[in-house]
Coordinates of C-alpha atoms in Angstrom, one line a residue:
Chain A
X1100 CA -1.1 28.9 39.0
X1101 CA -3.2 29.7 35.9
X1102 CA -6.7 28.4 36.1
X1103 CA -7.7 28.1 32.5
X1104 CA -11.0 27.7 30.7
X1105 CA -14.1 29.5 31.7
X1106 CA -14.3 31.4 35.1
X1107 CA -17.1 28.9 36.1
X1108 CA -15.7 25.6 37.5
X1109 CA -16.3 22.7 35.2
X1110 CA -19.2 20.4 36.1
X1111 CA -19.2 16.5 36.3
X1112 CA -20.8 16.6 32.8
X1113 CA -17.9 18.3 31.1
X1114 CA -16.0 16.2 28.6
X1115 CA -12.6 16.6 30.1
X1116 CA -13.8 15.8 33.5
X1117 CA -15.6 12.8 32.2
X1118 CA -12.5 11.7 30.3
X1119 CA -10.4 11.9 33.5
X1120 CA -12.9 10.1 35.6
X1121 CA -12.7 7.1 33.3
X1122 CA -9.1 6.8 34.6
X1123 CA -10.6 5.1 37.7
X1124 CA -10.7 2.0 35.3
X1125 CA -7.7 0.0 34.7
X1126 CA -8.3 -0.6 31.0
X1127 CA -8.6 3.1 30.4
X1128 CA -5.4 3.8 32.4
X1129 CA -3.6 1.1 30.5
X1130 CA -4.8 2.3 27.2
X1131 CA -3.8 5.9 27.8
X1132 CA -1.0 5.4 30.2
X1133 CA -2.5 7.9 32.5
X1134 CA -3.7 7.8 36.0
X1135 CA -5.0 10.0 38.7
X1136 CA -3.0 11.1 41.7
X1137 CA -5.6 12.1 44.4
X1138 CA -4.9 14.5 47.3
X1139 CA -2.4 17.2 48.1
X1140 CA 0.3 14.8 49.1
X1141 CA 0.1 12.7 45.9
X1142 CA -0.2 15.9 43.7
X1143 CA 2.9 17.2 45.3
X1144 CA 4.7 14.0 44.6
X1145 CA 3.6 14.0 41.0
X1146 CA 4.7 17.6 40.5
X1147 CA 8.1 16.7 41.6
X1148 CA 8.5 14.4 38.7
X1149 CA 9.3 16.2 35.4
X1150 CA 6.9 15.8 32.8
X1151 CA 4.5 13.7 35.0
X1152 CA 1.5 15.9 35.5
X1153 CA -0.8 16.6 32.4
X1154 CA -3.2 18.8 34.4
X1155 CA -4.4 19.4 37.9
X1156 CA -8.1 19.5 38.7
X1157 CA -9.1 21.5 41.9
X1158 CA -12.2 22.9 43.5
X1159 CA -12.0 26.7 43.9
X1160 CA -11.9 26.1 47.7
X1161 CA -9.0 23.7 47.5
X1162 CA -7.2 25.8 44.8
X1163 CA -7.4 28.7 47.3
X1164 CA -5.9 26.6 50.1
X1165 CA -3.1 25.0 48.1
X1166 CA -1.9 28.1 46.1
X1167 CA 1.7 27.4 46.7
X1168 CA 1.3 23.7 45.7
X1169 CA -0.6 24.5 42.5
X1170 CA 1.9 27.2 41.6
X1171 CA 4.2 24.4 40.3
X1172 CA 1.4 23.1 38.0
X1173 CA 1.5 24.2 34.3
X1174 CA -2.3 23.6 33.9
X1175 CA -4.8 23.9 36.8
X1176 CA -8.6 23.5 35.9
X1177 CA -11.2 24.5 38.5
X1178 CA -14.1 22.0 38.9
X1179 CA -17.1 22.0 41.2
X1180 CA -17.6 19.8 44.2
X1181 CA -19.6 17.2 42.4
X1182 CA -17.0 16.8 39.6
X1183 CA -14.3 16.5 42.3
X1184 CA -16.3 13.8 44.1
X1185 CA -16.3 11.8 40.8
X1186 CA -12.6 12.3 40.2
X1187 CA -11.6 11.3 43.9
X1188 CA -11.4 7.9 45.3
X1189 CA -11.6 9.2 48.8
X1190 CA -14.6 9.5 51.0
X1191 CA -13.4 12.9 52.0
X1192 CA -11.8 14.4 48.8
X1193 CA -9.1 16.9 49.6
X1194 CA -10.1 18.8 46.5
X1195 CA -7.1 18.4 44.3
X1196 CA -6.4 15.5 41.7
X1197 CA -3.8 15.4 39.1
X1198 CA -3.9 13.6 35.7
X1199 CA -0.5 11.9 35.6
X1200 CA 1.5 10.1 33.0
X1201 CA 2.7 6.6 34.0
X1202 CA 6.0 6.7 36.0
X1203 CA 7.2 3.1 35.8
X1204 CA 10.6 2.4 34.4
X1205 CA 12.6 -0.4 33.1
X1206 CA 14.7 -2.2 35.7
X1207 CA 17.9 -0.7 34.3
X1208 CA 16.8 2.7 35.2
X1209 CA 17.4 1.9 38.8
X1210 CA 20.5 3.4 39.9
X1211 CA 23.9 1.5 39.5
X1212 CA 25.0 -0.2 41.5
X1213 CA 21.8 -0.7 43.5
X1214 CA 22.0 -1.5 47.2
X1215 CA 18.4 -2.4 48.0
X1216 CA 15.5 -3.5 45.9
X1217 CA 12.2 -4.9 46.7
X1218 CA 10.4 -7.3 44.3
X1219 CA 6.8 -8.1 45.1
X1220 CA 5.5 -11.0 43.0
X1221 CA 1.6 -11.5 42.5
X1222 CA 0.6 -8.8 45.0
X1223 CA -3.1 -8.5 44.8
X1224 CA -4.2 -6.1 47.4
X1225 CA -4.0 -2.4 46.4
X1226 CA -3.3 -1.3 50.0
X1227 CA -0.5 -3.7 50.4
X1228 CA 1.2 -2.8 47.1
X1229 CA 0.9 0.9 48.1
X1230 CA 2.1 0.3 51.6
X1231 CA 5.0 -1.7 50.3
X1232 CA 6.2 1.2 48.1
X1233 CA 5.9 3.6 50.9
X1234 CA 8.0 1.4 53.2
X1235 CA 10.6 0.7 50.7
X1236 CA 11.0 4.4 50.1
X1237 CA 11.3 5.0 53.8
X1238 CA 13.9 2.2 54.1
X1239 CA 16.0 3.8 51.3
X1240 CA 15.4 1.2 48.7
X1241 CA 16.6 2.0 45.3
X1242 CA 13.5 0.6 43.5
X1243 CA 10.4 -1.6 43.7
X1244 CA 9.4 -4.1 41.1
X1245 CA 5.8 -5.3 40.9
X1246 CA 6.2 -8.6 39.3
X1247 CA 3.9 -11.1 37.7
X1248 CA 0.1 -10.5 37.6
X1249 CA -0.3 -7.9 40.2
X1250 CA -2.7 -5.2 41.3
X1251 CA -2.2 -2.2 39.0
X1252 CA 0.5 0.2 40.4
X1253 CA -1.9 3.1 39.4
X1254 CA -5.0 1.6 41.1
X1255 CA -6.3 4.7 43.1
X1256 CA -6.1 2.7 46.4
X1257 CA -2.5 1.9 45.7
X1258 CA -1.5 5.5 44.8
X1259 CA -3.2 6.6 48.0
X1260 CA -1.6 4.1 50.2
X1261 CA 1.9 5.2 48.8
X1262 CA 1.3 8.7 50.2
X1263 CA 3.5 10.3 47.5
X1264 CA 6.1 7.5 47.4
X1265 CA 5.0 6.3 44.1
X1266 CA 6.9 9.4 42.8
X1267 CA 9.9 9.2 44.9
X1268 CA 11.7 6.1 43.8
X1269 CA 11.8 4.1 40.5
X1270 CA 8.9 1.6 40.1
X1271 CA 9.3 -1.3 37.7
X1272 CA 6.4 -3.3 36.3
X1273 CA 7.7 -6.7 35.2
X1274 CA 5.0 -9.2 34.2
X1275 CA 7.5 -12.0 34.4
X1276 CA 8.8 -12.6 38.0
X1277 CA 11.7 -14.8 36.7
X1278 CA 12.9 -11.9 34.5
X1279 CA 12.7 -9.5 37.6
X1280 CA 14.8 -11.9 39.7
X1281 CA 17.4 -12.3 36.9
X1282 CA 17.6 -8.5 36.3
X1283 CA 18.3 -8.1 40.1
X1284 CA 21.0 -10.7 40.0
X1285 CA 22.6 -9.2 36.9
X1286 CA 22.6 -5.8 38.7
X1287 CA 24.8 -7.5 41.3
X1288 CA 22.2 -8.0 44.0
X1289 CA 22.0 -11.0 46.3
X1290 CA 18.4 -12.3 45.9
X1291 CA 16.7 -13.3 49.1
X1292 CA 13.4 -14.9 49.1
X1293 CA 11.2 -14.2 52.1
X1294 CA 9.4 -17.3 52.9
X1295 CA 7.9 -18.9 56.0
X1296 CA 9.9 -22.1 55.6
X1297 CA 13.6 -21.2 55.4
X1298 CA 16.6 -22.6 57.1
X1299 CA 18.1 -19.1 57.7
X1300 CA 16.2 -16.7 59.8
X1301 CA 16.3 -13.0 59.4
X1302 CA 18.4 -12.3 62.5
X1303 CA 21.2 -14.6 61.1
X1304 CA 21.0 -13.6 57.5
X1305 CA 24.0 -11.7 56.1
X1306 CA 22.4 -8.6 54.9
X1307 CA 25.5 -6.4 54.5
X1308 CA 25.8 -6.6 50.8
X1309 CA 23.6 -5.4 48.0
X1310 CA 20.2 -7.1 48.4
X1311 CA 17.0 -7.7 46.5
X1312 CA 14.1 -9.0 48.5
X1313 CA 11.5 -11.0 46.9
X1314 CA 8.1 -11.2 48.5
X1315 CA 5.1 -13.4 47.4
X1316 CA 1.3 -13.3 47.2
X1317 CA -0.7 -12.3 50.4
X1318 CA -2.5 -15.7 50.4
X1319 CA -0.2 -18.2 48.9
X1320 CA 3.1 -16.6 49.5
X1321 CA 6.1 -17.3 47.3
X1322 CA 5.9 -20.5 45.0
X1323 CA 8.8 -22.8 45.1
X1324 CA 9.9 -22.4 41.6
X1325 CA 10.5 -18.6 42.2
X1326 CA 12.0 -19.1 45.7
X1327 CA 14.4 -21.6 44.2
X1328 CA 15.7 -18.9 42.0
X1329 CA 16.8 -16.8 44.9
X1330 CA 20.3 -17.2 46.4
X1331 CA 18.8 -17.8 49.9
X1332 CA 15.6 -18.4 51.6
X1333 CA 15.1 -16.2 54.6
X1334 CA 12.2 -16.5 57.2
X1335 CA 11.0 -13.8 59.6
X1336 CA 11.0 -15.7 63.1
X1337 CA 7.6 -16.0 64.5
X1338 CA 7.9 -15.8 68.3
X1339 CA 4.2 -16.1 69.2
X1340 CA 1.3 -18.1 67.8
X1341 CA 0.5 -16.1 64.7
X1342 CA 0.9 -18.3 61.7
X1343 CA 2.3 -15.6 59.5
X1344 CA 2.7 -11.9 58.9
X1345 CA 0.8 -9.4 56.7
X1346 CA 2.7 -9.0 53.4
X1347 CA 3.5 -5.2 53.8
X1348 CA 4.4 -5.9 57.4
X1349 CA 6.9 -8.7 56.5
X1350 CA 8.3 -6.5 53.9
X1351 CA 8.8 -3.7 56.4
X1352 CA 10.7 -5.9 58.7
X1353 CA 12.9 -7.3 56.0
X1354 CA 13.7 -3.9 54.3
X1355 CA 14.4 -2.4 57.6
X1356 CA 16.8 -5.1 58.7
X1357 CA 18.6 -4.5 55.4
X1358 CA 18.6 -0.8 56.0
X1359 CA 20.1 -1.4 59.4
X1360 CA 22.9 -3.8 58.2
X1361 CA 23.7 -1.1 55.4
X1362 CA 24.1 1.5 57.9
X1363 CA 26.5 -0.3 60.2
Chain B
X569 CA -20.0 -31.8 66.0
X570 CA -23.7 -31.8 66.8
X571 CA -25.7 -29.7 64.4
X572 CA -28.8 -28.9 66.5
X573 CA -32.2 -27.4 65.6
X574 CA -34.2 -28.6 62.4
X575 CA -32.4 -30.6 59.8
X576 CA -33.3 -27.8 57.3
X577 CA -30.6 -25.0 57.5
X578 CA -31.8 -21.7 59.2
X579 CA -32.8 -18.9 56.8
X580 CA -31.8 -15.3 57.1
X581 CA -35.3 -14.5 58.4
X582 CA -34.6 -16.8 61.4
X583 CA -34.7 -14.9 64.7
X584 CA -31.2 -16.3 66.1
X585 CA -29.6 -15.5 62.7
X586 CA -31.1 -11.9 62.8
X587 CA -29.8 -11.5 66.4
X588 CA -26.4 -12.6 65.5
X589 CA -26.4 -10.4 62.4
X590 CA -27.0 -7.4 64.5
X591 CA -23.6 -8.0 66.1
X592 CA -22.2 -6.3 63.0
X593 CA -23.1 -3.0 64.6
X594 CA -20.8 -1.7 67.5
X595 CA -23.8 -0.6 69.9
X596 CA -25.2 -4.1 69.8
X597 CA -21.8 -5.7 70.3
X598 CA -21.0 -3.3 73.3
X599 CA -24.5 -4.0 74.9
X600 CA -24.3 -7.8 74.6
X601 CA -20.5 -8.1 74.9
X602 CA -20.6 -10.5 72.0
X603 CA -19.0 -10.3 68.4
X604 CA -18.7 -12.4 65.3
X605 CA -15.5 -14.3 64.4
X606 CA -15.7 -14.8 60.7
X607 CA -13.8 -17.5 58.8
X608 CA -12.1 -20.9 59.7
X609 CA -9.0 -19.3 61.0
X610 CA -10.9 -16.9 63.4
X611 CA -13.3 -19.8 64.5
X612 CA -10.4 -21.9 65.3
X613 CA -8.7 -19.2 67.3
X614 CA -12.0 -18.5 69.1
X615 CA -12.5 -22.1 69.9
X616 CA -9.1 -22.4 71.5
X617 CA -10.2 -19.9 74.2
X618 CA -12.1 -21.6 76.8
X619 CA -15.8 -20.3 77.1
X620 CA -15.4 -17.8 74.3
X621 CA -17.8 -19.4 71.7
X622 CA -21.5 -19.3 72.2
X623 CA -22.3 -21.0 69.0
X624 CA -21.0 -21.5 65.6
X625 CA -23.0 -20.9 62.3
X626 CA -22.0 -22.9 59.3
X627 CA -23.3 -23.6 55.8
X628 CA -23.9 -27.3 55.2
X629 CA -21.2 -27.3 52.6
X630 CA -18.7 -25.6 55.0
X631 CA -19.7 -27.8 57.9
X632 CA -18.9 -30.7 55.7
X633 CA -15.4 -29.2 54.8
X634 CA -14.5 -28.2 58.4
X635 CA -15.6 -31.3 60.2
X636 CA -12.5 -31.4 62.5
X637 CA -12.7 -27.8 63.4
X638 CA -16.3 -27.9 64.2
X639 CA -15.9 -30.9 66.4
X640 CA -14.4 -28.6 69.0
X641 CA -17.8 -26.5 69.1
X642 CA -20.5 -27.3 71.6
X643 CA -23.2 -25.8 69.3
X644 CA -23.1 -25.8 65.6
X645 CA -26.2 -24.4 63.8
X646 CA -26.6 -24.9 60.0
X647 CA -27.7 -21.9 58.0
X648 CA -28.4 -21.4 54.4
X649 CA -26.1 -19.5 52.1
X650 CA -28.2 -16.4 52.2
X651 CA -28.2 -16.3 56.0
X652 CA -24.3 -16.8 55.9
X653 CA -23.8 -13.9 53.6
X654 CA -25.7 -11.6 56.0
X655 CA -23.4 -12.9 58.9
X656 CA -20.2 -12.7 57.2
X657 CA -18.4 -9.4 56.5
X658 CA -16.3 -11.0 53.7
X659 CA -17.0 -10.8 50.0
X660 CA -16.4 -14.5 49.8
X661 CA -17.7 -15.8 53.0
X662 CA -15.9 -19.0 53.9
X663 CA -19.2 -20.4 55.5
X664 CA -18.3 -20.6 59.1
X665 CA -18.9 -17.7 61.7
X666 CA -18.8 -17.9 65.5
X667 CA -20.7 -15.9 68.1
X668 CA -18.1 -15.1 70.7
X669 CA -17.8 -13.6 74.0
X670 CA -15.5 -10.5 74.4
X671 CA -12.1 -11.6 75.1
X672 CA -10.4 -8.3 76.5
X673 CA -8.9 -8.5 79.8
X674 CA -7.7 -5.9 82.5
X675 CA -3.9 -4.9 82.1
X676 CA -2.9 -7.0 85.2
X677 CA -4.1 -10.2 83.3
X678 CA -1.0 -9.9 81.2
X679 CA 1.7 -12.3 82.4
X680 CA 3.9 -11.1 85.1
X681 CA 6.6 -9.8 84.5
X682 CA 5.9 -8.9 80.9
X683 CA 8.7 -8.4 78.5
X684 CA 7.0 -6.7 75.5
X685 CA 3.7 -4.8 75.3
X686 CA 2.2 -2.7 72.5
X687 CA 0.1 0.2 73.4
X688 CA -1.9 1.7 70.5
X689 CA -3.5 4.9 71.3
X690 CA -6.5 6.4 69.2
X691 CA -6.0 3.9 66.4
X692 CA -8.9 4.5 63.9
X693 CA -8.4 2.1 61.0
X694 CA -9.8 -1.3 61.7
X695 CA -7.2 -2.9 59.4
X696 CA -4.4 -1.2 61.1
X697 CA -5.7 -2.3 64.6
X698 CA -6.1 -5.9 63.4
X699 CA -2.6 -6.1 61.7
X700 CA -1.1 -4.6 64.7
X701 CA -2.5 -7.4 66.9
X702 CA -1.3 -10.0 64.4
X703 CA 2.2 -8.4 64.3
X704 CA 2.4 -8.2 68.1
X705 CA 1.5 -11.8 68.3
X706 CA 4.1 -12.8 65.8
X707 CA 6.8 -10.7 67.6
X708 CA 6.1 -12.6 70.8
X709 CA 4.4 -9.7 72.7
X710 CA 2.7 -10.5 76.0
X711 CA -0.2 -8.2 75.3
X712 CA -1.7 -5.4 73.2
X713 CA -3.5 -2.4 74.7
X714 CA -6.1 -0.4 72.6
X715 CA -5.9 2.9 74.4
X716 CA -8.3 6.0 74.1
X717 CA -11.0 6.4 71.6
X718 CA -10.1 3.7 69.2
X719 CA -11.7 1.5 66.7
X720 CA -13.6 -1.4 68.2
X721 CA -11.3 -4.4 68.8
X722 CA -14.3 -6.4 67.8
X723 CA -15.1 -4.6 64.4
X724 CA -15.5 -7.5 61.8
X725 CA -12.6 -5.9 59.8
X726 CA -10.4 -5.8 62.8
X727 CA -11.1 -9.3 63.8
X728 CA -10.4 -10.4 60.1
X729 CA -7.1 -8.7 60.0
X730 CA -6.0 -10.3 63.1
X731 CA -6.2 -13.7 61.3
X732 CA -6.9 -15.5 64.7
X733 CA -4.3 -13.5 66.8
X734 CA -7.1 -11.7 68.6
X735 CA -7.5 -15.0 70.5
X736 CA -3.8 -15.7 71.0
X737 CA -2.6 -13.0 73.3
X738 CA -4.1 -10.8 76.0
X739 CA -6.0 -7.6 74.5
X740 CA -6.7 -4.7 76.9
X741 CA -9.3 -2.1 76.1
X742 CA -8.3 1.0 78.2
X743 CA -10.2 4.3 77.3
X744 CA -7.6 6.3 79.2
X745 CA -4.2 6.2 77.4
X746 CA -2.5 7.8 80.5
X747 CA -3.8 4.9 82.6
X748 CA -2.4 2.4 80.1
X749 CA 1.1 4.1 80.2
X750 CA 1.2 4.0 84.1
X751 CA 0.0 0.5 84.2
X752 CA 2.8 -0.5 81.9
X753 CA 5.4 1.3 83.9
X754 CA 3.9 -0.1 87.2
X755 CA 4.5 -3.7 85.5
X756 CA 8.3 -2.9 85.2
X757 CA 8.1 -1.9 81.5
X758 CA 10.3 0.8 80.1
X759 CA 7.9 2.9 78.0
X760 CA 9.1 4.0 74.6
X761 CA 7.1 6.5 72.5
X762 CA 7.4 5.8 68.8
X763 CA 7.4 9.2 67.3
X764 CA 8.7 10.9 64.2
X765 CA 10.6 13.7 66.1
X766 CA 13.0 11.8 68.5
X767 CA 16.5 12.3 69.6
X768 CA 17.1 8.6 69.7
X769 CA 16.7 6.4 66.6
X770 CA 15.5 2.9 66.7
X771 CA 19.0 1.4 65.9
X772 CA 20.6 3.2 68.9
X773 CA 17.8 2.6 71.5
X774 CA 18.6 0.2 74.2
X775 CA 15.8 -2.5 73.7
X776 CA 17.2 -5.2 75.9
X777 CA 15.1 -4.8 78.9
X778 CA 11.3 -5.1 79.3
X779 CA 9.5 -2.7 76.9
X780 CA 6.1 -1.1 76.3
X781 CA 5.9 0.6 72.9
X782 CA 3.3 3.4 72.6
X783 CA 2.1 4.0 69.0
X784 CA -0.2 7.0 68.0
X785 CA -3.0 7.7 65.7
X786 CA -2.5 7.1 61.9
X787 CA -3.2 10.8 60.8
X788 CA -1.7 12.8 63.8
X789 CA 0.7 10.4 65.5
X790 CA 1.3 10.6 69.3
X791 CA 0.4 13.9 71.0
X792 CA 3.1 15.5 73.2
X793 CA 1.4 15.0 76.4
X794 CA 1.2 11.4 76.0
X795 CA 4.8 11.1 74.5
X796 CA 6.0 13.0 77.4
X797 CA 4.9 10.4 79.8
X798 CA 7.2 7.8 78.1
X799 CA 10.6 7.2 79.4
X800 CA 12.1 7.8 75.9
X801 CA 11.0 8.8 72.5
X802 CA 12.3 6.6 69.7
X803 CA 12.2 7.4 66.0
X804 CA 12.3 5.0 63.1
X805 CA 15.0 6.3 60.7
X806 CA 13.6 7.4 57.4
X807 CA 16.4 6.9 54.7
X808 CA 14.4 7.9 51.6
X809 CA 11.9 10.5 50.8
X810 CA 8.8 9.2 52.5
X811 CA 7.6 11.5 55.3
X812 CA 6.4 8.7 57.6
X813 CA 5.4 5.1 57.8
X814 CA 2.0 3.4 58.0
X815 CA 1.1 2.8 61.6
X816 CA 1.0 -1.0 61.5
X817 CA 4.3 -1.0 59.5
X818 CA 5.9 1.3 62.1
X819 CA 4.8 -0.9 64.8
X820 CA 6.2 -4.0 63.1
X821 CA 9.5 -2.5 62.8
X822 CA 9.6 -1.5 66.5
X823 CA 8.1 -4.7 67.8
X824 CA 10.5 -6.9 65.8
X825 CA 13.5 -4.7 66.8
X826 CA 12.6 -5.6 70.5
X827 CA 12.0 -9.2 69.6
X828 CA 15.6 -9.2 68.1
X829 CA 17.1 -7.6 71.2
X830 CA 15.4 -9.8 73.6
X831 CA 16.8 -12.9 71.7
X832 CA 20.4 -11.8 71.7

């Protein structure tokens, strides 16, 4: 760790702090292809990806508590508590925030041949998108595709909900969901659309082969024209009176059903 | 449907509207044992429980759009848009809110013998608690126990996240998690603690019998003294680099593993 700049921690009014704070806004992130990873877990994940971290901001107190973590950073800049509060999306900032380069990759950067990929189309809730990436990581997926007009993968709430998983597996951002499905099929994956109205239920589906799951929007699910492109539609059985499942919950059940089938 | 009171919709300053609005605060809910069900789906669920709904507030526009739903309500009071905005927790109020009596029941109100029960101990996040109730409903659970010092089951965010499931299955509020585990065992359920550090993994666990799952807090999981009371500890395998799963995601995977085992 080599805190640079003046010995006095930078204030919120400092130009570099202000420039970093602007990355809370999507247009600024998109323009600069930079985002903020907030908290020790996220910074640790970011530092594990070569060339991802531009610099780390830390309060003197947090820098002291996270010496080992920050030793891996090329550039650590001390900031005061108020500056940190402006950089962090969290109610209780942990005191470390990294400015990171975008990590998304093209579909063909997913390892070949892939065994399990999650395609989330038109996801709107930042927490759902982040939880899905975290769950896909846990289930051993080879990659996650955010397809269509979705929440920004680099939204601070999304990054936080991934709890570091954003940096653990390939994330693909594909504005065209049809292209995402076609790329999955071209990679040898059987494409399964998770829909409420399907003839095949999850327990009966053959999940033994390489699979890409396609999940739809929180409110309106998966439109027919996209579900029709899948090899099969698969429904999670609803045993009680609930009408449906939360998106990230449904994805967890499907991805873990695949993980289980692949193990046995 | 019989809108009562004056033809003119009540304003935010009206005494009854103000009294209902105070139910957004936990102390007021606890004192009166009343809460607000916000949105058509929640109101529909509440109306399906006999004696639950005290009255429904609706904007004239929403009352017109939800005639069939509101026909089931004994008392519908029209309020203006500003009054509705104050009653609703939602950014885009749907225009119908019901004042409801608490629906939680003692453990022994769960049907006998139970086959599947979820016990969530010390859950703090309203969204997690609500999603867990929704998922337990979908998985066909016979009841959900919120045990220990938890988020209020009647928190507006929790109620919203259940999407009506709060009214579909028995909800037990038990401040003592040990008592919850003992009640589950007394009801003939095998108690399984979902923990990260377990010798048995989910795929190998015998889930064929009547099961109570115990889930811990979002941040610190399940403390040993509670996990030790379970018959077995069971871990969800982590195949990738994620350290853990989100609470409601983990619960979904476990509850659906049980549902699947019970079906076969």
